[in-house]
CSV table of C-alpha atoms in Angstrom, one decimal:
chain,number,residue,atom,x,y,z
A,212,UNK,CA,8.9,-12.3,3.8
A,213,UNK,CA,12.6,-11.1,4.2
A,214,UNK,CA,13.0,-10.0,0.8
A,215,UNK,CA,9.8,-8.5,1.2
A,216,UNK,CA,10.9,-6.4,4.1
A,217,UNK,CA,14.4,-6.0,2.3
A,218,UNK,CA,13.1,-3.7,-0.7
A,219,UNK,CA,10.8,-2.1,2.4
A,220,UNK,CA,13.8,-1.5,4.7
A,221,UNK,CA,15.6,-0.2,1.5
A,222,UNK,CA,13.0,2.5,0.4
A,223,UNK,CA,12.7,3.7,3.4
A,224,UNK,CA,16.3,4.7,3.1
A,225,UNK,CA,15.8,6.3,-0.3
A,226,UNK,CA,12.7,8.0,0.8
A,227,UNK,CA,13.2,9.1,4.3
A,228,UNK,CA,10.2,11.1,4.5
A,229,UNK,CA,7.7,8.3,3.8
A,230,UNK,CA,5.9,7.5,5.7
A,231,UNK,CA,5.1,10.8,7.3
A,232,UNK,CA,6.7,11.2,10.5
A,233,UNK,CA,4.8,10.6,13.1
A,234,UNK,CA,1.6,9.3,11.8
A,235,UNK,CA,0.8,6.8,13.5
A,236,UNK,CA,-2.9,4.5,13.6
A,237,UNK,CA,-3.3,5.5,17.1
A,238,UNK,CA,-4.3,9.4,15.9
A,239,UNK,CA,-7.2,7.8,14.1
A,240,UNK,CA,-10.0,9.0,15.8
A,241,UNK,CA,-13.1,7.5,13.2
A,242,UNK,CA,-12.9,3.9,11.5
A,243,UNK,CA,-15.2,2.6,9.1
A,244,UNK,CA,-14.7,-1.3,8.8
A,245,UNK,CA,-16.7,-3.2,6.2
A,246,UNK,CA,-16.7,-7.1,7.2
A,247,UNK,CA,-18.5,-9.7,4.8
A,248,UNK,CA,-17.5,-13.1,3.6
A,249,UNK,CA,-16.0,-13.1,0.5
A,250,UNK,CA,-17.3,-12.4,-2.4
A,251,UNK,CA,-20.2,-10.5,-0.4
A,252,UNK,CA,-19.4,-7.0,-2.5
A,253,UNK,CA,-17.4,-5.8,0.1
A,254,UNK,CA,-14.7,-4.5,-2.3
A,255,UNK,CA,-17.4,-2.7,-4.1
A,256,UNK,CA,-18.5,-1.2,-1.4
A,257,UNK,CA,-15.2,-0.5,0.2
A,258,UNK,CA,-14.1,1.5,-3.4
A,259,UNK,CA,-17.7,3.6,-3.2
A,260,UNK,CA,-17.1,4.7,0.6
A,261,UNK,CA,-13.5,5.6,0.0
A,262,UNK,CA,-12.8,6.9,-3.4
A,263,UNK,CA,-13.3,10.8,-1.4
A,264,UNK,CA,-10.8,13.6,-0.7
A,265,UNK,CA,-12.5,13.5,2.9
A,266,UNK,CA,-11.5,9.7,3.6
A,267,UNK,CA,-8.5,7.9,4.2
A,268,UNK,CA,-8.3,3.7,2.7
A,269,UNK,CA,-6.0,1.6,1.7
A,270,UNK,CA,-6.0,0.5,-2.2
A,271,UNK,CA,-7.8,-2.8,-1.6
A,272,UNK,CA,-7.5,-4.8,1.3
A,273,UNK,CA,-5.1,-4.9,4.2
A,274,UNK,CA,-5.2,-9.1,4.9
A,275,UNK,CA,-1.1,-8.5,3.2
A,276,UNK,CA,-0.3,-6.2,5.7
A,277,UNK,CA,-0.8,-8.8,8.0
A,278,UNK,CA,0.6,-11.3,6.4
A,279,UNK,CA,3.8,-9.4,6.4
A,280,UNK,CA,3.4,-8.8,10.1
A,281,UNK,CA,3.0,-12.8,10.9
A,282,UNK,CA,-0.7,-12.3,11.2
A,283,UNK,CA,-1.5,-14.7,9.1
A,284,UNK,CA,-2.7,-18.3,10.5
A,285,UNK,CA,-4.1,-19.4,14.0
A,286,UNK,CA,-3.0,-22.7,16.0
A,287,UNK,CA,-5.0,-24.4,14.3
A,288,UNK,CA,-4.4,-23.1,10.5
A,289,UNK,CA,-7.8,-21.4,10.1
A,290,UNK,CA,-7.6,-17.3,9.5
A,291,UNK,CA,-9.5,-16.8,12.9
A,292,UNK,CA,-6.6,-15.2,15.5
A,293,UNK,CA,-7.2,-15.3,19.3
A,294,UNK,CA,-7.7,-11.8,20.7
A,295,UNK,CA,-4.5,-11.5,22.5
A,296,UNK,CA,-2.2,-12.3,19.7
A,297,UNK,CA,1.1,-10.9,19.7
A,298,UNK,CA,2.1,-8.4,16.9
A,299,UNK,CA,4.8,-5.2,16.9
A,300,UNK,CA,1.8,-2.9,16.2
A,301,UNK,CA,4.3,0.0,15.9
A,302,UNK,CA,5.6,-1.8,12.7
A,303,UNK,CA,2.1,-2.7,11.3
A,304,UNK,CA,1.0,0.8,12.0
A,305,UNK,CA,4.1,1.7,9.7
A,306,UNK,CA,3.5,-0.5,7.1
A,307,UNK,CA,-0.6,0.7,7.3
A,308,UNK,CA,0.0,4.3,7.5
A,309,UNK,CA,2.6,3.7,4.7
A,310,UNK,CA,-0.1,2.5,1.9
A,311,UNK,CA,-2.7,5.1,2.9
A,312,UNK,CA,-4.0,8.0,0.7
A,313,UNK,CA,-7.3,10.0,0.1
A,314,UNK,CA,-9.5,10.8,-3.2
A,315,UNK,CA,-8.8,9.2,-6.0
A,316,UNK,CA,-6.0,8.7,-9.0
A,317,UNK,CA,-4.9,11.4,-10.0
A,318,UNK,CA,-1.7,12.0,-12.6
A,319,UNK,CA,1.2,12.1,-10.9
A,320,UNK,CA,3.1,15.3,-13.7
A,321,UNK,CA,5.1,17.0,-11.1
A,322,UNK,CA,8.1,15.6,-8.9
A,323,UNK,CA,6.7,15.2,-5.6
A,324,UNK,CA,3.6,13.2,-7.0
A,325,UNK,CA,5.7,10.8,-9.3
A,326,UNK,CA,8.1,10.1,-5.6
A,327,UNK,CA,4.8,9.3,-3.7
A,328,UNK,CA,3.6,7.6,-6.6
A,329,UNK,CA,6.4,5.0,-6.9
A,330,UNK,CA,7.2,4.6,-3.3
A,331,UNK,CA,3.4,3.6,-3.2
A,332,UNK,CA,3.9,0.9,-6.3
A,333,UNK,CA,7.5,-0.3,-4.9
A,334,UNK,CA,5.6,-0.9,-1.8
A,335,UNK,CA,2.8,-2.7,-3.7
A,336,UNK,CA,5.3,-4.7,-5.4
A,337,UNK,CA,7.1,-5.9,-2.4
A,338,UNK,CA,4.0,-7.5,-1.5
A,339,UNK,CA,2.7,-8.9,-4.8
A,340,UNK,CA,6.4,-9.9,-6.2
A,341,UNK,CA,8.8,-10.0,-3.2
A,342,UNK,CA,11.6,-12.3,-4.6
A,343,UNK,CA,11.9,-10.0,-7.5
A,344,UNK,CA,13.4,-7.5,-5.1
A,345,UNK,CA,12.2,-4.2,-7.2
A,346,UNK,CA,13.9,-1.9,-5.6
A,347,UNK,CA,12.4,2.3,-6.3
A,348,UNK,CA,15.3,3.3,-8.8
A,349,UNK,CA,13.9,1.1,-10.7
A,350,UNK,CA,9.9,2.0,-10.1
A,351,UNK,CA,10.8,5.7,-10.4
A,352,UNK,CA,12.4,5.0,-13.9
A,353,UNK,CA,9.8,3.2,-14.7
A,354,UNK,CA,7.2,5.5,-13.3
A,355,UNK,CA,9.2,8.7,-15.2
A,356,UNK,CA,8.8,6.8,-18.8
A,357,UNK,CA,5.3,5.3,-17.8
A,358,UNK,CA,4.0,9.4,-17.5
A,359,UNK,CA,6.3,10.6,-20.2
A,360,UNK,CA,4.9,7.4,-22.5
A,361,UNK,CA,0.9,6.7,-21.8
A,362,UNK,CA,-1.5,7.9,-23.6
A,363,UNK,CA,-3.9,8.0,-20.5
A,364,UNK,CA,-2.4,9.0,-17.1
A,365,UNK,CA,-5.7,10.4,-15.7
A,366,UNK,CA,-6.6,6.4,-15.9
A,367,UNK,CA,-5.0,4.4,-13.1
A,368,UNK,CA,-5.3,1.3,-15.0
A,369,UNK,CA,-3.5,2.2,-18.0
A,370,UNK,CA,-0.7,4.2,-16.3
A,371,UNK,CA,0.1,1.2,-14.4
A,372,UNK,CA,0.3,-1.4,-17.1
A,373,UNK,CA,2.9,1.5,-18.8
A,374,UNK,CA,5.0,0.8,-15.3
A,375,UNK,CA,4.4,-2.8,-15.4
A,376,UNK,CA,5.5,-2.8,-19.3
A,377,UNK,CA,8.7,-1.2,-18.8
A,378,UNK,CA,9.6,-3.1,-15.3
A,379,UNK,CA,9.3,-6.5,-17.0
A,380,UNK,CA,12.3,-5.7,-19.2
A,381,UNK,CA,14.4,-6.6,-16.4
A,382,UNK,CA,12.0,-8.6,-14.5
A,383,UNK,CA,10.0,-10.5,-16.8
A,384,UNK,CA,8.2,-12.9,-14.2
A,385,UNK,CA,5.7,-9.7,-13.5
A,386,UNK,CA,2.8,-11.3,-15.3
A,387,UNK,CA,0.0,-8.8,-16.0
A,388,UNK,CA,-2.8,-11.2,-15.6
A,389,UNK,CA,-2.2,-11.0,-12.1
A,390,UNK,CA,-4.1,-7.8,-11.8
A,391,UNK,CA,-7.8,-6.6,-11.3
A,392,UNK,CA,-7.0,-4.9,-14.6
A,393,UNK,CA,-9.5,-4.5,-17.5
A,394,UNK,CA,-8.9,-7.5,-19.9
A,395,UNK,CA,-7.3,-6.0,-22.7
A,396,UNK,CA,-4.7,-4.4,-20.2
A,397,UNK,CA,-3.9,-7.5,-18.0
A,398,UNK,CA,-3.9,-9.8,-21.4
A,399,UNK,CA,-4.0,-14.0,-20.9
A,400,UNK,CA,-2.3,-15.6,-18.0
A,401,UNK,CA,1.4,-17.1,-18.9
A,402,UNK,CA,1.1,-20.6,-19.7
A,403,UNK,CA,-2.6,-20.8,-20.1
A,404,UNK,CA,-3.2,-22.7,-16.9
A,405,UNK,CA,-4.4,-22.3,-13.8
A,406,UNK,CA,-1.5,-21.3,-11.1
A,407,UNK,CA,-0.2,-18.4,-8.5
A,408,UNK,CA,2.1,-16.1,-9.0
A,409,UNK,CA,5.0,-18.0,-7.4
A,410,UNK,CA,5.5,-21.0,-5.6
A,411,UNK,CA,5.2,-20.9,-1.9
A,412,UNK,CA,3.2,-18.0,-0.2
A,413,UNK,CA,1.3,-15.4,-1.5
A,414,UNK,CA,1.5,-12.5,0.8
A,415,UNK,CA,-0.9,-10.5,-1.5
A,416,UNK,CA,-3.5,-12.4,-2.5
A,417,UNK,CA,-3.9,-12.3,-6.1
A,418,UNK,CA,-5.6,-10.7,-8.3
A,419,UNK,CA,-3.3,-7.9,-7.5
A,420,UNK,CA,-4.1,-4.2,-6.3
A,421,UNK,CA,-3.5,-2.1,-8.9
A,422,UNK,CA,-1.6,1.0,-7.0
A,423,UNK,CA,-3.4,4.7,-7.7
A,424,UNK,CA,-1.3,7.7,-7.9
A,425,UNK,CA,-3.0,10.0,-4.0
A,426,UNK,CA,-2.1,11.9,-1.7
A,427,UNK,CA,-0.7,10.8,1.1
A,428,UNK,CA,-2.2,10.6,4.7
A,429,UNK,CA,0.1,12.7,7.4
A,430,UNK,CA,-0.6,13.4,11.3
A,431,UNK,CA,-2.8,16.2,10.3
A,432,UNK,CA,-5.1,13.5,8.1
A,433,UNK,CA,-5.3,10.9,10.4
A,434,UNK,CA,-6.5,12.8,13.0
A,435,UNK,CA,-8.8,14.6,10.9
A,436,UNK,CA,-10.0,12.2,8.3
A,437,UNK,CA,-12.2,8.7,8.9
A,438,UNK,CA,-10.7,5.9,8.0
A,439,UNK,CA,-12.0,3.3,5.9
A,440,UNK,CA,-10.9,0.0,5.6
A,441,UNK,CA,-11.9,-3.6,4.4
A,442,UNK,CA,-10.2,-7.3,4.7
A,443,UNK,CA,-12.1,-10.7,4.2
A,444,UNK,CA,-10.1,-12.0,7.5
A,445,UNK,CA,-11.7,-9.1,9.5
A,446,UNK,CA,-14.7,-11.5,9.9
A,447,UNK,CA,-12.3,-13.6,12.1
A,448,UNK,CA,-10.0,-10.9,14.3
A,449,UNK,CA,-12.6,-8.2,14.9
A,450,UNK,CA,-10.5,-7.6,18.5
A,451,UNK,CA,-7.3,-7.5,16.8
A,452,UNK,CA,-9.1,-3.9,15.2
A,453,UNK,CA,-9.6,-2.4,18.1
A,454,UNK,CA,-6.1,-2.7,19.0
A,455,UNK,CA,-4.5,-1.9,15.8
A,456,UNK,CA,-6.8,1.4,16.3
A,457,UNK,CA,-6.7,2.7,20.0
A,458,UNK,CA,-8.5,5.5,20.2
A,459,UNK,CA,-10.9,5.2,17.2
A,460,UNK,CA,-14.5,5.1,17.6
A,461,UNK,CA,-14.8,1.7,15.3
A,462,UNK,CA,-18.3,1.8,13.2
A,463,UNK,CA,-19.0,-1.7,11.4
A,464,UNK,CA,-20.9,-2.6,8.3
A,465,UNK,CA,-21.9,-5.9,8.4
A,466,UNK,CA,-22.5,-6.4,4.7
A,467,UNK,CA,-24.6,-10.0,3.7
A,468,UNK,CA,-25.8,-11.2,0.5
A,469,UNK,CA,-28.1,-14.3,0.0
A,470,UNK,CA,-26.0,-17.3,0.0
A,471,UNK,CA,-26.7,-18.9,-3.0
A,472,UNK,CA,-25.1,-15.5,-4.6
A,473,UNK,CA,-22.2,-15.4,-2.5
A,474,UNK,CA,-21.5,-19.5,-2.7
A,475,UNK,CA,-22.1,-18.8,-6.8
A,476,UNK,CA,-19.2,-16.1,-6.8
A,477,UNK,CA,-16.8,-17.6,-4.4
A,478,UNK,CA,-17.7,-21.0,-6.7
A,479,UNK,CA,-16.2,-19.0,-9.8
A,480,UNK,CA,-13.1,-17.4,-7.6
A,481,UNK,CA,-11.7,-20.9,-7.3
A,482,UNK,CA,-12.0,-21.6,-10.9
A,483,UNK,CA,-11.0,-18.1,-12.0
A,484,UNK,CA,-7.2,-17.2,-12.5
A,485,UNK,CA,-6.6,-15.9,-9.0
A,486,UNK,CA,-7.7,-15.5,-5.0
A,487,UNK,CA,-4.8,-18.1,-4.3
A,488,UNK,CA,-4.3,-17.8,-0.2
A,489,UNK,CA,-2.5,-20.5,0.9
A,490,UNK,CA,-0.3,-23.3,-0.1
A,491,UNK,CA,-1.4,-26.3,2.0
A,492,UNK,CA,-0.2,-29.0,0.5
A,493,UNK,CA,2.4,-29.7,3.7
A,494,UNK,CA,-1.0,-30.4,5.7
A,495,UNK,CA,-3.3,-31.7,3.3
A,496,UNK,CA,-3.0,-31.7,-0.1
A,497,UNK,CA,-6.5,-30.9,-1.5
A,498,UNK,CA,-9.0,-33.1,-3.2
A,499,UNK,CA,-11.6,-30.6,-4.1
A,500,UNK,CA,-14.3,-31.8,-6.7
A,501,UNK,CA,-14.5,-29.2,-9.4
A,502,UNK,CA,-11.4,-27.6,-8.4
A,503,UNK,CA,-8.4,-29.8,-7.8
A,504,UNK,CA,-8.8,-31.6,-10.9
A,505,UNK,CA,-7.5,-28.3,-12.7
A,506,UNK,CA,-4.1,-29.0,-12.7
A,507,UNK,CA,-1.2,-29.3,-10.0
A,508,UNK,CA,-1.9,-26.1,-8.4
A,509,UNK,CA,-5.2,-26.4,-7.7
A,510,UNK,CA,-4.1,-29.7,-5.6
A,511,UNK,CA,-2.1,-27.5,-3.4
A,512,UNK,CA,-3.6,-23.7,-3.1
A,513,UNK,CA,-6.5,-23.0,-1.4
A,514,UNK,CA,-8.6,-20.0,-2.1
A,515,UNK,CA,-9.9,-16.8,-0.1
A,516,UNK,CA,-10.5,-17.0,3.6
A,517,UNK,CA,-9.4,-20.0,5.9
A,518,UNK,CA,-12.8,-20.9,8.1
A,519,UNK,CA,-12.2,-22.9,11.6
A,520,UNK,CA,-12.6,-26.4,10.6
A,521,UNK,CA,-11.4,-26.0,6.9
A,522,UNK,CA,-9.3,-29.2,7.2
A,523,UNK,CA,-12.4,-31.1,7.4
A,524,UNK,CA,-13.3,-29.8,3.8
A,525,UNK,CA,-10.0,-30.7,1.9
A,526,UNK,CA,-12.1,-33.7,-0.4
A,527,UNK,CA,-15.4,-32.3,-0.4
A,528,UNK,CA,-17.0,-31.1,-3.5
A,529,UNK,CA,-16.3,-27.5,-4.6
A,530,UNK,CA,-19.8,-26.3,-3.8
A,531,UNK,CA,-19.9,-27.2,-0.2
A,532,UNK,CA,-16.3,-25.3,0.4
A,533,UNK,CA,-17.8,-22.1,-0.6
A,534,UNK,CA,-20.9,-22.8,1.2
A,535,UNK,CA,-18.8,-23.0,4.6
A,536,UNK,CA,-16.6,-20.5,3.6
A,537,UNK,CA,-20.0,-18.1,3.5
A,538,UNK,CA,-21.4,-19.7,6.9
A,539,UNK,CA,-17.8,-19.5,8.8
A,540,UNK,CA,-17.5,-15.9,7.7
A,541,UNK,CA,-20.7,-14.6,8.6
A,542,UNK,CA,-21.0,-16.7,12.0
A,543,UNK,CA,-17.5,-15.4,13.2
A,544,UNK,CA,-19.4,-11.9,12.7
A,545,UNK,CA,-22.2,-12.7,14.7
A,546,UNK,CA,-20.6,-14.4,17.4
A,547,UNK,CA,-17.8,-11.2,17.4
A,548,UNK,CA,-19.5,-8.3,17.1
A,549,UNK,CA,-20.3,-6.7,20.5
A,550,UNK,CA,-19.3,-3.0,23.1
A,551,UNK,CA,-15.5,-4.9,22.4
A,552,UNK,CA,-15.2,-4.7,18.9
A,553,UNK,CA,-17.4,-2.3,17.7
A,554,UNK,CA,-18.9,0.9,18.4
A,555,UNK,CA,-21.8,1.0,16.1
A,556,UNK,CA,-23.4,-1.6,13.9
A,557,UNK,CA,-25.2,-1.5,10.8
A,558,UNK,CA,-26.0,-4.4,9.1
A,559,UNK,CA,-26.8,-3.7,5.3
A,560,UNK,CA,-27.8,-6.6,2.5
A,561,UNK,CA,-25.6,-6.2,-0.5
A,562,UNK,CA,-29.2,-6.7,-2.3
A,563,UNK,CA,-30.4,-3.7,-1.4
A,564,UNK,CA,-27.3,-1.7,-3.1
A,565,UNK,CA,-27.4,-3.7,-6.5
A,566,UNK,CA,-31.0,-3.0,-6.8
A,567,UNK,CA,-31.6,0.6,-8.2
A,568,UNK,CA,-35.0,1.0,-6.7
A,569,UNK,CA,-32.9,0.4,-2.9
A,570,UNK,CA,-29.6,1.9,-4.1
A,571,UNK,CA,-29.8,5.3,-3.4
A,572,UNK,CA,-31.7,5.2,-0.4
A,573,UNK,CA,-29.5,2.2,1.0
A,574,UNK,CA,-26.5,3.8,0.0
A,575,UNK,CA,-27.0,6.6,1.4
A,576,UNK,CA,-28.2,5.2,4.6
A,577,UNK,CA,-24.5,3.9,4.8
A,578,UNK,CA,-22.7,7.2,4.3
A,579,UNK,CA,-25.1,8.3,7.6
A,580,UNK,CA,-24.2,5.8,9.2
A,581,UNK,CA,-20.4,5.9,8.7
A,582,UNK,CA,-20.0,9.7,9.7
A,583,UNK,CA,-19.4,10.9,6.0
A,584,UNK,CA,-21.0,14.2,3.9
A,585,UNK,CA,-23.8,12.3,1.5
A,586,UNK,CA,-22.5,12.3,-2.2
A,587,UNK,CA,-23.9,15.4,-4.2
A,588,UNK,CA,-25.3,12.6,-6.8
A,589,UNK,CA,-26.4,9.1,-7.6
A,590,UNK,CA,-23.5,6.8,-6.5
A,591,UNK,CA,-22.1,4.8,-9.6
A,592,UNK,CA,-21.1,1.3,-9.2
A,593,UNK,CA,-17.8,0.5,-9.9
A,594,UNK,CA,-16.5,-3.1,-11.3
A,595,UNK,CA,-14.2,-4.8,-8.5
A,596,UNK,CA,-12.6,-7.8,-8.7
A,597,UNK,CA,-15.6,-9.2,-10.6
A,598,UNK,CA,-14.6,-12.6,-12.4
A,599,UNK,CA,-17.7,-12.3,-14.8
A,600,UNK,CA,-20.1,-9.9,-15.9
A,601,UNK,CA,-22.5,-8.8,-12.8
A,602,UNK,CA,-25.8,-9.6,-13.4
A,603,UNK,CA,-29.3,-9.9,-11.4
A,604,UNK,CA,-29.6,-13.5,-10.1
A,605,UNK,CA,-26.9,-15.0,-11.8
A,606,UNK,CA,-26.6,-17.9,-9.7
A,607,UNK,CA,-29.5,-19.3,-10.6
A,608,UNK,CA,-27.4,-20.6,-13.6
A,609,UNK,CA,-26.1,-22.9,-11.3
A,610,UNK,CA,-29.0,-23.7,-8.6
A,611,UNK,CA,-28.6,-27.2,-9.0
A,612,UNK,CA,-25.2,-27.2,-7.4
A,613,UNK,CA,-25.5,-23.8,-5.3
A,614,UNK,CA,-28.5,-24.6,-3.8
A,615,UNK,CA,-28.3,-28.3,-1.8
A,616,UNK,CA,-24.7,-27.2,-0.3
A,617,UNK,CA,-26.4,-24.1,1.8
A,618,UNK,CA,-29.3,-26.7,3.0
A,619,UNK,CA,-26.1,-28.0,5.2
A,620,UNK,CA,-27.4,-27.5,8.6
A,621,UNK,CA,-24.4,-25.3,9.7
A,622,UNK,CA,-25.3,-23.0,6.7
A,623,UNK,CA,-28.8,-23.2,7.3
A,624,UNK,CA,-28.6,-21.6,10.6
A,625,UNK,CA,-26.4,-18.5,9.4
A,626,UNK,CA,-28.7,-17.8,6.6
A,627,UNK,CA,-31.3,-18.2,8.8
A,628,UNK,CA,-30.0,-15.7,11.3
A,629,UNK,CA,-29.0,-13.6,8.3
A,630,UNK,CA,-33.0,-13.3,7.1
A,631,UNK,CA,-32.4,-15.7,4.2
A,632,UNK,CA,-34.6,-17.9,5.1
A,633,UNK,CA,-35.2,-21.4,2.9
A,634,UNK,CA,-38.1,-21.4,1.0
A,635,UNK,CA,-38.0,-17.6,-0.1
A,636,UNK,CA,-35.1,-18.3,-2.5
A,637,UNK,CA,-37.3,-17.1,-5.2
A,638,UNK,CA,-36.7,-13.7,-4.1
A,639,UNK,CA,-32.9,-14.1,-3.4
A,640,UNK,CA,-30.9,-11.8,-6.3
């Protein structure tokens, strides 16, 4: 965390005028926040609402931002915060306002763009690689060849791996496979096995965030522009919004998908190469049928979100994990959501936005909703932080295992609540 805030402190000094001065999250006046469990399509959704020259997001989520802020683990070691935790918000605000931008990538060709460009990816690195200490000199020569050098600058993707290529000359640790990168960009993991990115604490959660090339969000934008945002933790410190944001009027989407889906995906997560949240192994070192026999890491690192009574789950099978990790999620939302926390609610099922006979309608249900000008066209779907092929129904490849873990009373209930009732799983996509 100190090296962390080290390259941070020492950027600032190199680029005094970023942030912008004075922004600050309390100008915000409109807030979007999508909350879901994980792997409930919140990302997707999250890209779809934000990737406008009229709305100002993160790239990704902002669970590293509080990470860096000591926001990361309640008393007792779940992800859920109580609603007068203490935090600098002044720093966090920095830190926020610091990663924020509006539209999409575009090349950064002249100066000004390339200095915004690699404060943005020195700031992303901080978070992903902190003990690397990768300070900008070195991003902004990387960032000068990477333009100079790739073949496609327009794509975000492919300009970053140029950046990544040439940093690893002098820190070769920077693995590629990391990232939510397209496969022939982010190549094999080192080693083959499954493992983080370094020992100890993730502060970023991998995979990585790869950084886009925007422009950057002043006074005049925050006040102006809505702001969207997304983090899987938000299911568990809905008050702690309303605080980091003052004087916004806060609108939620409450974004479910069947369980069986979302207990399929987060079921793959743990297997895949990334989502790494925690070390635990000081507390309980895990036991995890169908994860923990994959090698030494996946005895110590658990994966996504951190539900209230997560100890309890430490030698349980794999399948009943995710299945809690769906239920704690979604109940925390239930039980949160109120006049407190939220101005407006709409809850939408990720169903009804995969489906293209829904999509449109649904979709554009949600841009009403959230205060933003409807798209001029159909709404593509972009590909985020998928760790297989999407595909209707997919978990039925494993309704077997799926199945039986969300018949635990506890999840019952949610999915219940939710309108995923037991007996129409027939219908469940």
């Amino acid at each position: 965390m100190a090296a962390a805030r080290r390259t941070l402190d020492a950027l600032r000094r190199a680029v005094p005028e970023e942030p912008a001065a004075g922004a600050d999250l309390s100008l915000v006046a409109e807030a979007v926040a999508v909350v879901a469990s994980s792997r409930g399509g919140s990302s997707l959704l999250h890209q779809v609402l934000s990737d406008r020259s009229d709305v100002l997001s993160l790239g990704g989520e902002h669970t590293a931002l509080y990470k860096l802020n000591r926001l990361d683990r309640g008393p007792d070691g779940s992800d859920a915060l109580a609603p007068d935790t203490a935090f600098d918000r002044a720093e966090l605000s920095r830190d926020f306002v610091s990663l924020l931008g509006s539209g999409g990538h575009r090349p950064p060709h002249d100066p000004a763009d390339r200095t915004r460009y690699a404060a943005v990816v020195t700031r992303r690195l901080a978070l992903q690689w902190p003990l690397e200490e990768i300070g900008y000199p070195a991003v902004r020569d990387a960032v000068d060849h990477a333009v100079r050098a790739c073949a496609r600058p327009e794509d975000p993707d492919a300009l970053f791996a140029a950046v990544l290529h040439r940093l690893r000359a002098g820190h070769p640790r920077l693995d590629p496979s990391c990232y939510d990168l397209p496969p022939a960009l982010r190549g094999p993991a080192a080693g083959g096995d499954l493992r983080p990115p370094h020992d100890g604490y993730c502060i970023e959660e991998p995979p990585f965030v790869v950084p886009r090339a925007r422009p950057a969000a002043d006074a005049d934008a925050l006040r102006r522009h809505p702001l969207v945002i997304k983090s899987s933790v938000d299911a568990y410190r809905l008050p702690l919004l309303r605080r980091l944001l003052p004087h916004a009027r806060i609108r939620v989407v409450h974004l479910t998908r069947n369980p069986a889906a979302s207990v399929n995906g987060l079921y793959d997560g743990w297997r895949d190469r990334g989502f790494f949240s925690y070390d635990v192994s000081g507390q309980h070192p895990l036991s995890i049928a169908g994860y923990s026999e994959l090698g030494a890491a996946a005895r110590r690192w658990w994966n996504f979100d951190l539900p209230p009574g997560w100890a309890d789950l430490v030698d349980q099978p794999l399948e009943r994990v995710c299945a809690h990790q769906w239920a704690g999620a979604h109940r925390a939302v239930l039980d949160g959501l109120g006049p407190g926390t939220a101005d407006a609610v709409l809850r939408v099922p990720f169903e009804r936005i995969l489906d293209p006979a829904t999509r449109e309608r649904t979709l554009r249900s949600v841009f009403a909703f959230a205060g933003l000008p409807q798209p001029p066209g159909p709404v593509p779907l972009p590909v985020v932080m998928a760790t297989a092929r999407p595909r209707p129904a997919r978990w039925r490849e494993r309704a077997g295992l799926v199945l039986p873990a969300v018949d635990h009373p506890d999840v019952r209930a949610v999915a219940d609540e939710l309108g995923y009732r037991k007996g129409q799983e027939e219908q469940w996509t």
